[in-house]
PDB file of C-alpha atoms in Angstrom:
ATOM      1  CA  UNK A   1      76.923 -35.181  -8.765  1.00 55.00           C
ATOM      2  CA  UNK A   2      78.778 -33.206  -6.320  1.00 57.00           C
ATOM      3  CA  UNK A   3      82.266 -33.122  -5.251  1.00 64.00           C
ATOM      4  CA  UNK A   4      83.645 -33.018  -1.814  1.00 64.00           C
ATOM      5  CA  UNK A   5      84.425 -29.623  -1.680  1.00 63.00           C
ATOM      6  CA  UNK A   6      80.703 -28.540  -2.732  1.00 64.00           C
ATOM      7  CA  UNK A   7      79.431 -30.969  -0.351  1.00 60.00           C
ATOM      8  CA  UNK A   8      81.376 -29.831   2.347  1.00 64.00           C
ATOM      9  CA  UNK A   9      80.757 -25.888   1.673  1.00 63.00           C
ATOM     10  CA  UNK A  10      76.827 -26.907   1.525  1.00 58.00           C
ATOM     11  CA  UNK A  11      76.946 -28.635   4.828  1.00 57.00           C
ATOM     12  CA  UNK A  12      78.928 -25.835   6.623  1.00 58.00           C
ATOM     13  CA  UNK A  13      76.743 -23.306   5.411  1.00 56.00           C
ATOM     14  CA  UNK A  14      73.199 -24.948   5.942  1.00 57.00           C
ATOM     15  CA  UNK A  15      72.151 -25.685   8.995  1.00 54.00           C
ATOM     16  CA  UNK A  16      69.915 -28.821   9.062  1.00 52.00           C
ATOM     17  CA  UNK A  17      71.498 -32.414   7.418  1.00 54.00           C
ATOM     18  CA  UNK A  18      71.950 -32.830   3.820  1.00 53.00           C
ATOM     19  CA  UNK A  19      72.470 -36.152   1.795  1.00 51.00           C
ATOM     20  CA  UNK A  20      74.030 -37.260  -1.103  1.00 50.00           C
ATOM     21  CA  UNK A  21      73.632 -39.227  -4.029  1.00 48.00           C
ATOM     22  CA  UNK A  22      76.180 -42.263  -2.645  1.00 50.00           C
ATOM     23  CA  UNK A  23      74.153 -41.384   0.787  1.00 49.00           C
ATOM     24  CA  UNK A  24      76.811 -39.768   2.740  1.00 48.00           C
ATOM     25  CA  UNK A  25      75.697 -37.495   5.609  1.00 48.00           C
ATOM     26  CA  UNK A  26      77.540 -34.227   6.268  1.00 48.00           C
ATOM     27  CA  UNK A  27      76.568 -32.417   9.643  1.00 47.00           C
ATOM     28  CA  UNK A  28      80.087 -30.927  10.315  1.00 47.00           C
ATOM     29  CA  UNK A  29      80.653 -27.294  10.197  1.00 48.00           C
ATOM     30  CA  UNK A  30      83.865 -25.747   8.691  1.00 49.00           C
ATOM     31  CA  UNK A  31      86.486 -25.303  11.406  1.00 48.00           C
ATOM     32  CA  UNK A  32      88.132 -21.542  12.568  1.00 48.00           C
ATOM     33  CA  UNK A  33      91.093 -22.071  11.185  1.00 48.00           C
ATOM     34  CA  UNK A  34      89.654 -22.727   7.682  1.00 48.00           C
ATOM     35  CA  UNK A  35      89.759 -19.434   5.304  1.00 48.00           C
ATOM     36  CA  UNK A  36      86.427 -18.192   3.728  1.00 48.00           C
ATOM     37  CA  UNK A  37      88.191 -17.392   0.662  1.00 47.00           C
ATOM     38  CA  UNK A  38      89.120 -20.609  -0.068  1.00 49.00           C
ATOM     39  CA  UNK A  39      85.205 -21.843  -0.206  1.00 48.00           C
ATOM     40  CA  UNK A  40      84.225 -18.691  -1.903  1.00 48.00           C
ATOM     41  CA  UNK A  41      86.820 -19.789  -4.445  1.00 48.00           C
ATOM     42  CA  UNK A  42      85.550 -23.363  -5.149  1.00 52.00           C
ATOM     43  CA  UNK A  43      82.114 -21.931  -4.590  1.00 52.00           C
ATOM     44  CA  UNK A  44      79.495 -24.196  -6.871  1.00 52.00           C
ATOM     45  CA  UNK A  45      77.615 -23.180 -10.432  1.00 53.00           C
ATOM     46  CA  UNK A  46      73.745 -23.267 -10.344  1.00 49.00           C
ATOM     47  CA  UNK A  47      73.660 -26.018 -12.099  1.00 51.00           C
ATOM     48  CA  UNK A  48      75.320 -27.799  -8.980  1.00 50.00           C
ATOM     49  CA  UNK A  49      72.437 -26.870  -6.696  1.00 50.00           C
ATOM     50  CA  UNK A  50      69.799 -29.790  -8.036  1.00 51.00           C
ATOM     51  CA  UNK A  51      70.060 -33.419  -6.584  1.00 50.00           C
ATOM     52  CA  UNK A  52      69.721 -36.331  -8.801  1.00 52.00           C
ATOM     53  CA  UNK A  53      66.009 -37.837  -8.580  1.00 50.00           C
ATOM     54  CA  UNK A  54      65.832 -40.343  -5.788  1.00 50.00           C
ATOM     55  CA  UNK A  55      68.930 -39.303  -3.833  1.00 51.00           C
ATOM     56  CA  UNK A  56      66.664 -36.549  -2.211  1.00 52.00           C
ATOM     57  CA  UNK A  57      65.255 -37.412   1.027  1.00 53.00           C
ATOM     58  CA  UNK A  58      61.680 -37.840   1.692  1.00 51.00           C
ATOM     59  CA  UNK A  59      60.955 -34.530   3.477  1.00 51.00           C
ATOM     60  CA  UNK A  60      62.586 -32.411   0.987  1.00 52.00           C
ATOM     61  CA  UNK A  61      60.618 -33.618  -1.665  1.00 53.00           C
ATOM     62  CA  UNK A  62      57.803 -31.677  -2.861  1.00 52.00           C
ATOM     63  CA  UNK A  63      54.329 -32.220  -1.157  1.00 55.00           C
ATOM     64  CA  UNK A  64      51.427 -33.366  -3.688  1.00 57.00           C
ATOM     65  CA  UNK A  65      48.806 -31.452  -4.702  1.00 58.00           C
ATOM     66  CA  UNK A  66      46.101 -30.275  -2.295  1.00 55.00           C
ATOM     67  CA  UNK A  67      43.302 -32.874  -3.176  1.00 59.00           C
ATOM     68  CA  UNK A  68      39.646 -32.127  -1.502  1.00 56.00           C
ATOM     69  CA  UNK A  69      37.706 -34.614  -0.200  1.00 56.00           C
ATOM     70  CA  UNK A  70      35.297 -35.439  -2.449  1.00 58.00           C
ATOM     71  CA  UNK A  71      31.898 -34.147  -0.528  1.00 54.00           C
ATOM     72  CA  UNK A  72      28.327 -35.092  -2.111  1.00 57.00           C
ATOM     73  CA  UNK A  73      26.362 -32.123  -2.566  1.00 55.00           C
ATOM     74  CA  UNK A  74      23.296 -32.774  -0.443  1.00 54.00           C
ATOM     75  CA  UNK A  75      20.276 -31.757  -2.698  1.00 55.00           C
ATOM     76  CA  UNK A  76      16.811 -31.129  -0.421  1.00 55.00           C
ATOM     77  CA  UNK A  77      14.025 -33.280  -2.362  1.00 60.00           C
ATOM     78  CA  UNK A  78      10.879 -31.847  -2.206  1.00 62.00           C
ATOM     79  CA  UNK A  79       7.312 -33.658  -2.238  1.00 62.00           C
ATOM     80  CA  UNK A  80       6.104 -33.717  -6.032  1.00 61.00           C
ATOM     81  CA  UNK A  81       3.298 -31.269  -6.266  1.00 57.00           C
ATOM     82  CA  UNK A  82      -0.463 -33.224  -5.752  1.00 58.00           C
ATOM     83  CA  UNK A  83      -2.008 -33.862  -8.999  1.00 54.00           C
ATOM     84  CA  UNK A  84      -5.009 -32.086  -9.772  1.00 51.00           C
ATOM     85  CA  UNK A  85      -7.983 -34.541  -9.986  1.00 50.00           C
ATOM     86  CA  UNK A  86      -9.339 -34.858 -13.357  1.00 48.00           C
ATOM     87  CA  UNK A  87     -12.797 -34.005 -12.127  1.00 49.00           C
ATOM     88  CA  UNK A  88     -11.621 -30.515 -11.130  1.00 51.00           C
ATOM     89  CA  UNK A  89     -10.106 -29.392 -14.306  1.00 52.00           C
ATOM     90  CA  UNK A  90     -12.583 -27.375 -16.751  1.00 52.00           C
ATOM     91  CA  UNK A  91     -14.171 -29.045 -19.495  1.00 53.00           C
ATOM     92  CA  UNK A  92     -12.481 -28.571 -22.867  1.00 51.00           C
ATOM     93  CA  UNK A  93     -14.294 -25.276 -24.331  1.00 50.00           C
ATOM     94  CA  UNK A  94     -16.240 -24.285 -20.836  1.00 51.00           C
ATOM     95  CA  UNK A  95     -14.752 -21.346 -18.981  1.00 50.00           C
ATOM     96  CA  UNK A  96     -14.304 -22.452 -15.508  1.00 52.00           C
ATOM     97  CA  UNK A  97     -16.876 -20.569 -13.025  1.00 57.00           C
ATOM     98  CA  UNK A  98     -15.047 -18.292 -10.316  1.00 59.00           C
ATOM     99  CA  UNK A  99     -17.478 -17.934  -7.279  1.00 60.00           C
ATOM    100  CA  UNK A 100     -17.353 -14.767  -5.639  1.00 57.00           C
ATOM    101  CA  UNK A 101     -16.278 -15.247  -1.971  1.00 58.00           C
ATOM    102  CA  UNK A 102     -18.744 -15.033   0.705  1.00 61.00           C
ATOM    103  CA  UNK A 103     -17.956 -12.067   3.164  1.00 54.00           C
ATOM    104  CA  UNK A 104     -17.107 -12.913   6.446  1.00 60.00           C
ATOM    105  CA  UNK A 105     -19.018 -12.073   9.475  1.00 55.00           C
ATOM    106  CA  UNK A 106     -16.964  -9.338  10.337  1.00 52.00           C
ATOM    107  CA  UNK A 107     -17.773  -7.766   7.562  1.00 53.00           C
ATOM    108  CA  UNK A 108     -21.194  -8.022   7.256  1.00 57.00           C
ATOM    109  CA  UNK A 109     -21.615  -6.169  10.798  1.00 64.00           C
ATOM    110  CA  UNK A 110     -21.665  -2.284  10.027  1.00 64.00           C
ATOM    111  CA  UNK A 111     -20.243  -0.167  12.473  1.00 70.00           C
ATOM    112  CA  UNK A 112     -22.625   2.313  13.539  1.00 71.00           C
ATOM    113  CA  UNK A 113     -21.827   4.803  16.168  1.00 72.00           C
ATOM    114  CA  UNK A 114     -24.044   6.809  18.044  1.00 75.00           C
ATOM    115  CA  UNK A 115     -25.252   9.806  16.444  1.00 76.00           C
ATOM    116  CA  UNK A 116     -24.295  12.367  18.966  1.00 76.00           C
ATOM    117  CA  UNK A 117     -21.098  10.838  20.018  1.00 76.00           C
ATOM    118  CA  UNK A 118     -19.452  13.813  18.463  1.00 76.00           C
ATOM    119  CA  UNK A 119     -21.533  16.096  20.614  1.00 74.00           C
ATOM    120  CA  UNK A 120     -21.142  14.191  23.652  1.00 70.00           C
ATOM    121  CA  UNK A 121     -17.220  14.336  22.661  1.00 69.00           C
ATOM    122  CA  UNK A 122     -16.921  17.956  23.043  1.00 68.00           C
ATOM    123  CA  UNK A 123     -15.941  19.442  26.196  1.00 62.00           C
ATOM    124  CA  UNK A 124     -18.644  21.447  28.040  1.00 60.00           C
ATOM    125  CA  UNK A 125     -18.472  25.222  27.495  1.00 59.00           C
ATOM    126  CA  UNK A 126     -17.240  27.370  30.482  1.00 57.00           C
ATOM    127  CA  UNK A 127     -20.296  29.390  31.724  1.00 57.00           C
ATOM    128  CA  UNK A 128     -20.508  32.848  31.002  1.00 56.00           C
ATOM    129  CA  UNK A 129     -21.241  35.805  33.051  1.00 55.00           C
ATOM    130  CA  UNK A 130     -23.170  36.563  30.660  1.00 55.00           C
ATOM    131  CA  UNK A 131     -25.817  34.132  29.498  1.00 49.00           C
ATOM    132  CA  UNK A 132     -27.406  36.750  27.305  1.00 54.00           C
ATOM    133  CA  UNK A 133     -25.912  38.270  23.880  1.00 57.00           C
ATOM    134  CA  UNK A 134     -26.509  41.362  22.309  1.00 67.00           C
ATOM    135  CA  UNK A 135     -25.474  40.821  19.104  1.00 71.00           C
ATOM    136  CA  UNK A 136     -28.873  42.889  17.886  1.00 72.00           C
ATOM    137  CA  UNK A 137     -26.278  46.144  19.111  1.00 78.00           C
ATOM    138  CA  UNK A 138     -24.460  46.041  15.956  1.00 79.00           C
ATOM    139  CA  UNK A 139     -28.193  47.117  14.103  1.00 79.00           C
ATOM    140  CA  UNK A 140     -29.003  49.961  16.593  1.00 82.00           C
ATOM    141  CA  UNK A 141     -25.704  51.508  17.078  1.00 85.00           C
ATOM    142  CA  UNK A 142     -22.461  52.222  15.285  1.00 88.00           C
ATOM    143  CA  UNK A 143     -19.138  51.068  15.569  1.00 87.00           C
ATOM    144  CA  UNK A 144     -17.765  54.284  17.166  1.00 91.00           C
ATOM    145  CA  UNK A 145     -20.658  54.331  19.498  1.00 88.00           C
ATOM    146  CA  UNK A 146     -20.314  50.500  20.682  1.00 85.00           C
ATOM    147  CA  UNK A 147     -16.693  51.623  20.917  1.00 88.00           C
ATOM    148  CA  UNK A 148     -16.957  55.016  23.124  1.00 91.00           C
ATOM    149  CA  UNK A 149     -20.105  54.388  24.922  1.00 87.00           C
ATOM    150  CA  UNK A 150     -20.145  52.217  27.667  1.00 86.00           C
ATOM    151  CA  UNK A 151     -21.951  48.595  28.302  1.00 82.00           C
ATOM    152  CA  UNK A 152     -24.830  49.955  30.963  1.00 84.00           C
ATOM    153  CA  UNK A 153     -25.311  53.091  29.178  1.00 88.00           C
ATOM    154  CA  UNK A 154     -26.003  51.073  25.773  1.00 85.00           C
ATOM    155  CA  UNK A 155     -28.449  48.270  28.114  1.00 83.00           C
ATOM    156  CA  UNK A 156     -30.655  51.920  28.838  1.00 86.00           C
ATOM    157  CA  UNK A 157     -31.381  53.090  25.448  1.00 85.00           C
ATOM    158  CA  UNK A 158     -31.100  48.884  23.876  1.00 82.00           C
ATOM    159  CA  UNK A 159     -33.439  47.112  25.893  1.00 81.00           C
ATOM    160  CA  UNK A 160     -36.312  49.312  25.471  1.00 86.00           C
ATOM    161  CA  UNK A 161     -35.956  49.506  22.270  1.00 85.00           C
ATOM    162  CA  UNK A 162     -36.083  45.546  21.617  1.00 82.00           C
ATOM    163  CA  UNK A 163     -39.239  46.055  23.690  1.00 84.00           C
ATOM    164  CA  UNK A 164     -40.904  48.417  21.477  1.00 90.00           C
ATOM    165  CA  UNK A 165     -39.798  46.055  18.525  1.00 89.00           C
ATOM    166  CA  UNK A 166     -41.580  42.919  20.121  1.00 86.00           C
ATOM    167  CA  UNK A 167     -44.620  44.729  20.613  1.00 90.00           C
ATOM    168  CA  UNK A 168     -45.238  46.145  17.556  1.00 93.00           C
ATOM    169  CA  UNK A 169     -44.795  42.236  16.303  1.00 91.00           C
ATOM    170  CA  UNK A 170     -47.239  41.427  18.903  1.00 88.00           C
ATOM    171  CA  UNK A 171     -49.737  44.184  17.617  1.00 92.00           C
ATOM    172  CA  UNK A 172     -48.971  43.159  13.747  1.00 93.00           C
ATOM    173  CA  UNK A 173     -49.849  39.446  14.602  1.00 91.00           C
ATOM    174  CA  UNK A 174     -52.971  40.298  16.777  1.00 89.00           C
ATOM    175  CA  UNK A 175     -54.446  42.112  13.290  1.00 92.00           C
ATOM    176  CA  UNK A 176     -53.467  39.266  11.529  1.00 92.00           C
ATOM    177  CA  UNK A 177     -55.591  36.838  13.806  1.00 88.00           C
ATOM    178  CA  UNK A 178     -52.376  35.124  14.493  1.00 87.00           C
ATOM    179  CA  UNK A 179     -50.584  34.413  17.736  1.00 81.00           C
ATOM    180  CA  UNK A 180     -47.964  31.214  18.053  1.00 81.00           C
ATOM    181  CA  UNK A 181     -48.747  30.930  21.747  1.00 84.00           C
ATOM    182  CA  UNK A 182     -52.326  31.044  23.915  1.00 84.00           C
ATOM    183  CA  UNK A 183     -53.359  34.449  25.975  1.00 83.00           C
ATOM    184  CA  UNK A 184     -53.935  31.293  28.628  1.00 87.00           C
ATOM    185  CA  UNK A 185     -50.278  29.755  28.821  1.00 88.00           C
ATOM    186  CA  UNK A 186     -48.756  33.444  29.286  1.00 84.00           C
ATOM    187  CA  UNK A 187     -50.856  34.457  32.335  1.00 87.00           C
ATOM    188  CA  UNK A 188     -48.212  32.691  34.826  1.00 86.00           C
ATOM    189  CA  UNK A 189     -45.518  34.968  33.467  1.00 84.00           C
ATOM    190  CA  UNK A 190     -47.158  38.425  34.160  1.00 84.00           C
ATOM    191  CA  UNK A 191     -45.343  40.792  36.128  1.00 84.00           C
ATOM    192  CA  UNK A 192     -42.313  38.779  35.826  1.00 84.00           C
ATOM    193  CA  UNK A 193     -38.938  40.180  36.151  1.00 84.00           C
ATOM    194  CA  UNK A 194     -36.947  41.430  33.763  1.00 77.00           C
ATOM    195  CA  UNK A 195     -33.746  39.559  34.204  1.00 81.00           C
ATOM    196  CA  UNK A 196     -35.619  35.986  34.766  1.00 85.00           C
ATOM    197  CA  UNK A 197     -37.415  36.767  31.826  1.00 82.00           C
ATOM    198  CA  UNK A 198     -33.787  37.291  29.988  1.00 79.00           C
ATOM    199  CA  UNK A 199     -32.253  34.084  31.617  1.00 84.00           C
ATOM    200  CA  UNK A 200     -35.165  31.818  30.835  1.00 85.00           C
ATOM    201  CA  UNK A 201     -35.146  33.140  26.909  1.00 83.00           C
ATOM    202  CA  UNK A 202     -31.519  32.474  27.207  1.00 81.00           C
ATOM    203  CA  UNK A 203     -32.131  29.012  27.792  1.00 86.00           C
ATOM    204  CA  UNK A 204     -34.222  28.462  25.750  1.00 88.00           C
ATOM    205  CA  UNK A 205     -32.046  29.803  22.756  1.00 86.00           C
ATOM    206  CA  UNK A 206     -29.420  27.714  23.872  1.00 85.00           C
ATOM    207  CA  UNK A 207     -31.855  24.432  23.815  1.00 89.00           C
ATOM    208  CA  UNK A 208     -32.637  25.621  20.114  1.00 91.00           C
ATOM    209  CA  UNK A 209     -28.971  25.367  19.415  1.00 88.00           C
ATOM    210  CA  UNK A 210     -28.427  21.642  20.257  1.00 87.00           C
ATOM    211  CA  UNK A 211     -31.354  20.610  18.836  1.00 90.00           C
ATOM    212  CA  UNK A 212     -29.948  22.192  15.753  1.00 91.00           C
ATOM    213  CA  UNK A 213     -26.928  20.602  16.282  1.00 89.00           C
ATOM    214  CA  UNK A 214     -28.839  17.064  17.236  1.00 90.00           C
ATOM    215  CA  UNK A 215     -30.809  17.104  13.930  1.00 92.00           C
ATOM    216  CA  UNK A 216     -27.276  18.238  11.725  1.00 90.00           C
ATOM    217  CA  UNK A 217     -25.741  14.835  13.605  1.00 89.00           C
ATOM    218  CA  UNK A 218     -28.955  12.823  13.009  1.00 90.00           C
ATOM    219  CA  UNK A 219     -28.904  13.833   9.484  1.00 90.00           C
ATOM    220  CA  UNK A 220     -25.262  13.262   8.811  1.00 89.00           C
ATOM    221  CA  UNK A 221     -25.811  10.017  10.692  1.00 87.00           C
ATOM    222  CA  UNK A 222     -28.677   9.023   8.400  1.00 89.00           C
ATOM    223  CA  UNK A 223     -26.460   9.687   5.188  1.00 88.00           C
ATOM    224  CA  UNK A 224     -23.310   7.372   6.431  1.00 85.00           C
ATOM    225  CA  UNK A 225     -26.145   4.879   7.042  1.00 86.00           C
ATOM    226  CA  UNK A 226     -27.446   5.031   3.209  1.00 87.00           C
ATOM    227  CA  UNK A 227     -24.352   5.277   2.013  1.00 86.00           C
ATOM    228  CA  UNK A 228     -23.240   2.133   3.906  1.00 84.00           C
ATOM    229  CA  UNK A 229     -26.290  -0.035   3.419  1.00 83.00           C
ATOM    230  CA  UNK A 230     -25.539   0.616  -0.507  1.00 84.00           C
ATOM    231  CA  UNK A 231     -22.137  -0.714  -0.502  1.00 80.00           C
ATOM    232  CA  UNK A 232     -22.802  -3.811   1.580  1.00 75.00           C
ATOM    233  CA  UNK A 233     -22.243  -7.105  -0.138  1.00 69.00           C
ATOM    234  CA  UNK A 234     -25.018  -9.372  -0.839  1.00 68.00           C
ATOM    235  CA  UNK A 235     -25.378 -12.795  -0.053  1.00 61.00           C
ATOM    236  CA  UNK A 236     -25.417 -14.160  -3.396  1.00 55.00           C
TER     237      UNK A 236
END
């Protein structure tokens, strides 16, 4: 229990109210003329700084512990799984029978494009000055002459001799009794010129080379085909 003086130096120096154990209430604060040395002097021991239980007030005794509400988990329930009929399940000893799925109709149409689409895709080649090729220089003349003689000079001394090659073929396959084309079909192109002549051989080596390159894509075509035919699924 506390004496006067303590009670009197713990009201002056705390600011807010303080009771006691006989209930007394001390608000006042120590006057000026009152010496600090004197309350220093009759200052308290710690063992005056606890109240007695129940002369405390109610706010300065300690809050209870922090309780939670008590919150029920909510658990999701989920639908039992459906039972499994007792007609589906296997028969004791008898592996059950997987049936292969049936393709779909998607599936059972092939794709097939168009056998030239990858001719028809390429871009039409930029016509030449000149239609016709001599590659057959590189067998008559050297590389220093195709390099140091020029184009018309090597046309003179070229083009005659192709001639003279194609008739001596001509005379070969006349002692053979063999001749691709009738005397009849070449009597329009008598006395025709030179350079027609050139341009219409031209085109027709150039219609040789598609139709190469038409049978190549209809071949190719053929072969993705077989190959596709061979790995579609059957209906059983």
């Amino acid at each position: 229990m506390l004496s006067q003086p303590h009670a009197n130096y713990y009201c002056a120096a705390m600011p807010y109210p303080i009771y006691t154990s006989t209930g007394a209430f001390y608000s006042q604060t120590p006057s000026p003329s009152s010496s600090t040395s004197s309350q220093y002097s009759e200052s308290p021991s710690p063992q005056d700084y606890s109240f007695p239980v129940g002369s405390i007030p109610a706010y300065y005794t300690v809050p209870p512990a922090y309780q939670p509400y008590p919150v029920q988990s909510q658990t999701i329930q989920q639908p039992p799984p459906p039972l499994t009929s007792i007609a589906a399940l296997p028969a004791a000893g008898h592996a059950s029978k997987i049936s292969r799925p049936r393709p779909t109709k998607q599936s059972r149409e092939i794709q097939i494009p168009h056998p030239y689409a990858r001719l028809f895709a390429k871009k039409d080649e930029v016509k030449r000055r000149k239609i016709w090729n001599h590659a057959l220089e590189k067998s008559i003349f050297t590389p220093y002459e195709l390099s140091t003689i020029g184009a018309p000079q090597r046309r003179t001394l070229y083009i005659p001799s192709l001639e003279a090659h194609i008739d001596r073929l001509h005379t070969q396959l006349l002692q053979l009794d063999f001749w691709p084309v009738d005397f009849a079909e070449l009597e329009p192109f008598k006395g025709l010129n030179s350079k027609t002549a050139k341009s219409m051989v031209a085109g027709l080596q150039h219609d040789a080379s598609v139709s190469k390159l038409k049978l190549l894509e209809l071949e190719r075509a053929n072969g993705d085909l077989k190959r596709a035919l061979e790995n579609f699924p059957s209906e059983n």
